[in-house]
CSV table of C-alpha atoms in Angstrom, one decimal:
chain,number,residue,atom,x,y,z
A,667,MET,CA,120.8,113.3,84.4
A,668,ASP,CA,119.5,110.6,86.7
A,669,VAL,CA,117.9,107.4,85.3
A,670,ILE,CA,115.6,105.6,87.7
A,671,GLU,CA,113.6,102.4,87.1
A,672,LEU,CA,110.1,102.9,88.5
A,673,LEU,CA,108.7,99.7,86.9
A,674,PRO,CA,110.2,97.1,84.6
A,675,ARG,CA,108.7,99.0,81.6
A,676,LEU,CA,109.1,102.5,83.0
A,677,HIS,CA,112.1,104.7,83.6
A,678,LEU,CA,112.3,108.2,85.0
A,679,LEU,CA,114.9,110.6,83.4
A,680,ARG,CA,115.5,113.5,85.8
A,681,PHE,CA,117.1,116.8,84.7
A,682,PRO,CA,118.0,120.0,86.7
A,683,VAL,CA,114.6,121.3,85.8
A,684,GLY,CA,111.8,118.9,85.1
A,685,GLN,CA,111.9,115.2,84.1
A,686,ALA,CA,110.9,112.8,81.4
A,687,TYR,CA,109.7,109.2,81.2
A,688,LEU,CA,110.6,106.3,79.0
A,689,TRP,CA,108.0,103.6,78.4
A,690,HIS,CA,109.1,100.2,77.0
A,691,ASP,CA,106.8,98.2,74.7
A,692,GLY,CA,108.8,95.2,73.5
A,693,GLY,CA,111.0,96.6,70.6
A,694,GLU,CA,109.4,100.1,70.8
A,695,LEU,CA,110.0,102.9,73.2
A,696,THR,CA,107.9,106.0,73.9
A,697,LEU,CA,109.4,109.2,75.4
A,698,ASP,CA,108.0,112.2,77.2
A,699,ALA,CA,110.7,114.7,76.1
A,700,GLY,CA,112.8,116.9,78.3
A,701,PRO,CA,114.3,120.5,78.2
A,702,ALA,CA,116.6,121.9,75.6
A,703,GLY,CA,120.0,120.3,75.8
A,704,SER,CA,118.5,116.9,76.8
A,705,GLY,CA,118.7,115.3,73.4
A,706,ALA,CA,122.1,113.8,73.7
A,707,PRO,CA,121.7,112.7,77.4
A,708,ILE,CA,118.5,111.0,76.6
A,709,ALA,CA,120.2,109.1,73.7
A,710,GLU,CA,123.0,108.1,76.1
A,711,ALA,CA,120.4,106.9,78.6
A,712,VAL,CA,118.6,104.8,76.0
A,713,THR,CA,121.9,103.3,74.9
A,714,ALA,CA,122.9,102.5,78.5
A,715,LEU,CA,119.6,100.6,78.9
A,716,GLY,CA,120.6,98.4,76.0
A,717,ARG,CA,118.5,100.0,73.4
A,718,HIS,CA,119.1,102.2,70.3
A,719,PRO,CA,117.8,105.8,70.1
A,720,ARG,CA,115.9,104.7,66.9
A,721,ASP,CA,113.9,102.3,69.1
A,722,VAL,CA,112.1,105.4,70.4
A,723,ARG,CA,109.2,105.6,68.0
A,724,ARG,CA,107.2,108.5,69.4
A,725,ILE,CA,107.7,111.5,71.7
A,726,VAL,CA,104.5,112.5,73.5
A,727,LEU,CA,104.6,116.2,74.5
A,728,THR,CA,102.2,116.9,77.4
A,729,HIS,CA,102.4,120.6,76.7
A,730,PHE,CA,104.5,123.3,74.9
A,731,HIS,CA,106.6,124.6,77.8
A,732,GLU,CA,110.4,124.6,77.1
A,733,ASP,CA,111.3,122.4,80.1
A,734,HIS,CA,109.2,119.6,78.4
A,735,ALA,CA,109.3,120.3,74.7
A,736,GLY,CA,112.7,121.9,74.4
A,737,GLY,CA,114.5,118.6,73.8
A,738,ALA,CA,111.9,117.1,71.4
A,739,GLY,CA,113.5,118.4,68.2
A,740,GLU,CA,117.0,117.5,69.4
A,741,PHE,CA,116.1,113.9,70.0
A,742,ALA,CA,113.5,113.5,67.1
A,743,ALA,CA,116.0,114.5,64.4
A,744,PRO,CA,118.6,111.7,64.9
A,745,SER,CA,116.1,109.1,66.1
A,746,GLY,CA,113.3,109.7,63.6
A,747,ALA,CA,110.8,109.6,66.4
A,748,GLU,CA,107.3,111.0,65.8
A,749,ALA,CA,106.4,114.0,68.0
A,750,LEU,CA,102.8,114.3,69.2
A,751,ALA,CA,101.1,117.3,70.9
A,752,HIS,CA,97.6,118.6,71.3
A,753,ARG,CA,96.4,120.7,68.4
A,754,LEU,CA,96.1,123.8,70.7
A,755,ASP,CA,99.8,123.6,71.8
A,756,ALA,CA,101.2,122.2,68.6
A,757,PRO,CA,101.8,125.7,67.0
A,758,ALA,CA,103.9,126.7,70.0
A,759,VAL,CA,105.8,123.4,69.9
A,760,ARG,CA,106.6,124.0,66.2
A,761,GLY,CA,107.6,127.6,66.9
A,762,ASP,CA,104.8,129.0,64.7
A,763,VAL,CA,103.5,131.2,67.5
A,764,PRO,CA,104.6,132.1,71.0
A,765,GLY,CA,102.7,130.2,73.7
A,766,PRO,CA,100.6,132.3,76.2
A,767,PRO,CA,102.5,133.1,79.4
A,768,PRO,CA,101.3,131.7,82.7
A,769,VAL,CA,99.0,133.7,85.0
A,770,PHE,CA,101.3,133.7,88.1
A,771,GLU,CA,100.2,133.6,91.7
A,772,ASP,CA,102.5,136.1,93.6
A,773,TRP,CA,104.3,133.2,95.4
A,774,GLU,CA,105.0,131.5,92.1
A,775,ARG,CA,107.1,134.3,90.6
A,776,PRO,CA,110.4,133.6,92.5
A,777,LEU,CA,110.0,129.9,91.8
A,778,HIS,CA,109.6,130.7,88.1
A,779,GLU,CA,112.7,133.0,88.1
A,780,GLN,CA,114.7,130.3,89.8
A,781,ALA,CA,113.6,127.7,87.2
A,782,LEU,CA,114.5,130.0,84.3
A,783,ARG,CA,118.1,130.3,85.7
A,784,LEU,CA,118.5,126.5,85.5
A,785,LEU,CA,117.3,126.2,81.9
A,786,PRO,CA,119.9,126.3,79.1
A,787,GLU,CA,120.1,129.7,77.3
A,788,GLY,CA,119.3,130.1,73.6
A,789,ASP,CA,116.7,128.8,71.2
A,790,HIS,CA,115.9,125.1,71.3
A,791,VAL,CA,115.5,122.9,68.2
A,792,ARG,CA,111.9,122.5,67.1
A,793,PRO,CA,110.5,119.2,65.8
A,794,GLY,CA,110.3,119.3,62.0
A,795,GLU,CA,106.8,117.8,62.2
A,796,VAL,CA,104.2,117.5,65.0
A,797,THR,CA,101.3,115.0,64.9
A,798,GLU,CA,98.3,116.7,66.4
A,799,VAL,CA,95.9,115.1,68.8
A,800,SER,CA,92.7,116.4,70.3
A,801,GLY,CA,92.0,114.1,73.2
A,802,GLY,CA,90.1,110.8,73.1
A,803,GLU,CA,92.6,109.1,70.9
A,804,VAL,CA,94.0,105.6,71.9
A,805,LEU,CA,97.6,105.3,71.0
A,806,ASP,CA,99.4,101.9,70.5
A,807,ILE,CA,101.3,102.2,73.7
A,808,GLY,CA,101.1,99.9,76.7
A,809,GLY,CA,98.1,98.0,75.4
A,810,GLY,CA,96.2,101.2,74.6
A,811,ALA,CA,97.2,104.6,75.9
A,812,HIS,CA,94.3,107.1,76.2
A,813,VAL,CA,95.0,110.7,75.4
A,814,VAL,CA,93.2,112.9,77.9
A,815,HIS,CA,92.8,116.7,77.2
A,816,VAL,CA,93.5,118.4,80.5
A,817,PRO,CA,93.4,122.2,79.9
A,818,GLY,CA,94.4,124.6,82.6
A,819,HIS,CA,98.2,124.5,82.8
A,820,THR,CA,98.2,125.3,79.1
A,821,HIS,CA,95.2,125.3,76.7
A,822,GLY,CA,96.5,122.1,75.1
A,823,SER,CA,97.9,120.1,78.0
A,824,ILE,CA,97.3,116.4,77.8
A,825,ALA,CA,97.7,113.4,80.1
A,826,LEU,CA,98.3,109.9,79.0
A,827,HIS,CA,96.5,107.0,80.7
A,828,LEU,CA,97.6,103.4,80.4
A,829,PRO,CA,94.6,101.5,82.0
A,830,GLU,CA,96.1,98.1,81.4
A,831,HIS,CA,99.0,99.0,83.7
A,832,GLY,CA,97.3,101.5,86.0
A,833,VAL,CA,99.8,104.2,84.9
A,834,LEU,CA,99.0,107.9,84.4
A,835,PHE,CA,101.3,110.6,83.0
A,836,THR,CA,99.9,113.9,84.1
A,837,GLY,CA,102.4,116.4,82.6
A,838,ASP,CA,102.5,119.6,84.7
A,839,THR,CA,98.8,119.5,85.7
A,840,VAL,CA,99.9,117.8,88.9
A,841,ALA,CA,103.3,117.9,90.7
A,842,ALA,CA,104.9,116.7,93.9
A,843,SER,CA,106.9,118.8,96.4
A,844,PRO,CA,110.7,118.3,96.2
A,845,VAL,CA,110.8,118.8,99.9
A,846,ASP,CA,108.4,116.2,101.3
A,847,GLY,CA,106.7,114.6,98.3
A,848,THR,CA,103.4,116.2,98.9
A,849,VAL,CA,101.2,115.8,95.8
A,850,MET,CA,99.7,119.1,94.7
A,851,PRO,CA,98.2,120.9,91.7
A,852,GLY,CA,100.8,122.1,89.2
A,853,VAL,CA,102.1,125.7,89.2
A,854,PHE,CA,102.6,128.3,86.5
A,855,ASN,CA,99.1,127.8,85.0
A,856,LEU,CA,96.9,129.7,82.7
A,857,ASP,CA,93.8,128.8,84.7
A,858,ARG,CA,94.3,127.4,88.3
A,859,ALA,CA,90.6,126.7,88.8
A,860,GLN,CA,90.6,124.6,85.7
A,861,VAL,CA,93.6,122.7,86.9
A,862,LEU,CA,91.9,121.9,90.2
A,863,ALA,CA,88.9,120.5,88.3
A,864,THR,CA,91.2,118.6,86.0
A,865,CYS,CA,92.9,116.9,89.0
A,866,LEU,CA,89.5,115.5,90.1
A,867,ARG,CA,88.9,114.3,86.5
A,868,LEU,CA,92.3,112.5,86.6
A,869,ALA,CA,91.5,111.0,90.0
A,870,GLU,CA,88.4,109.4,88.5
A,871,LEU,CA,90.7,107.3,86.2
A,872,GLU,CA,91.7,105.3,89.3
A,873,ALA,CA,95.3,105.1,88.3
A,874,TYR,CA,97.7,103.3,90.6
A,875,VAL,CA,100.9,105.0,89.4
A,876,ALA,CA,101.0,108.7,88.6
A,877,CYS,CA,104.0,110.3,86.8
A,878,PHE,CA,104.4,114.1,87.1
A,879,GLY,CA,106.5,116.6,85.2
A,880,HIS,CA,108.0,117.8,88.4
A,881,GLY,CA,108.5,115.9,91.7
A,882,GLY,CA,108.7,112.3,92.6
A,883,PRO,CA,106.0,110.1,91.1
A,884,VAL,CA,103.4,108.3,93.1
A,885,THR,CA,103.9,104.6,92.8
A,886,GLY,CA,100.8,103.4,94.7
A,887,ARG,CA,97.2,104.5,95.3
A,888,ALA,CA,97.7,107.5,92.9
A,889,ALA,CA,94.0,108.2,92.4
A,890,ARG,CA,93.6,109.0,96.1
A,891,ALA,CA,96.6,111.3,96.1
A,892,LEU,CA,95.2,113.2,93.0
A,893,ARG,CA,91.8,113.6,94.7
A,894,ASN,CA,93.4,114.9,97.9
A,895,ALA,CA,95.5,117.3,95.9
A,896,ALA,CA,92.5,118.8,94.2
A,897,LEU,CA,90.6,119.1,97.5
A,898,GLY,CA,93.5,120.8,99.2
A,899,ARG,CA,94.4,117.8,101.4
A,900,ARG,CA,98.0,116.8,102.1
A,901,ALA,CA,98.9,113.6,100.3
A,902,GLN,CA,102.4,112.2,100.1
A,903,ALA,CA,103.9,109.9,97.4
A,904,VAL,CA,104.1,106.2,98.3
A,905,PRO,CA,107.6,104.8,98.4
A,906,ALA,CA,108.8,103.3,95.1
A,907,LYS,CA,108.9,99.7,96.6
A,908,SER,CA,105.1,99.6,96.1
A,909,ARG,CA,104.2,98.1,92.7
A,910,PRO,CA,100.9,98.2,90.9
A,911,PRO,CA,99.5,94.6,90.7
A,912,ARG,CA,98.5,95.2,87.1
A,913,ASP,CA,102.0,95.9,85.9
A,914,ALA,CA,102.9,93.3,83.2
A,915,ALA,CA,106.7,93.3,82.9
């Protein structure tokens, strides 16, 4: 697993499939969890950053898919972190019901099969409890993190917007190409048309930094990249040396 500092308060944790983010708020940390098997590596990364796993107070799950929620239970159990998910995805996160499968475009099927081969086999550990959100809540993260309901990838997908810092966590609603960094709507969706509309909604938040579930984050002028992605225009990620002027380290 790679650990990359994006901002003084923000680290990217990159796995063979997908990635997670760690946000620092003084003595508290917030995690966007990773796939099954990532619990121990995440704990090691937190320790290497000079913190304790118990400093992670909450795990915000952008949706129920295994490459994002699979590690939530593994990490929540020893750390005591609270897991949060949208009320429509929470039953699948808990394992009460199976989540609906994506509606694949033909070109997405080989990509999905490749991703499945890289994910660990076996059942993942479910969080014992999941705090449900609906969208519209403001969490005590980064001076006020707005929960945005962004259905389309899954029914209960959420984004997290930190307006004080110009940072937006999109989950899998948006992605970036691993080849050239082109920002694009996410894949493996339930409703692609809804995802395109959601990209435009997220662009209206005028974020400077956008953190995706897959592909390199945009670290400058993110709103423009999101708008271009929704409209089918090519937009590449800005190099990481660009920093948002509102970042308060």
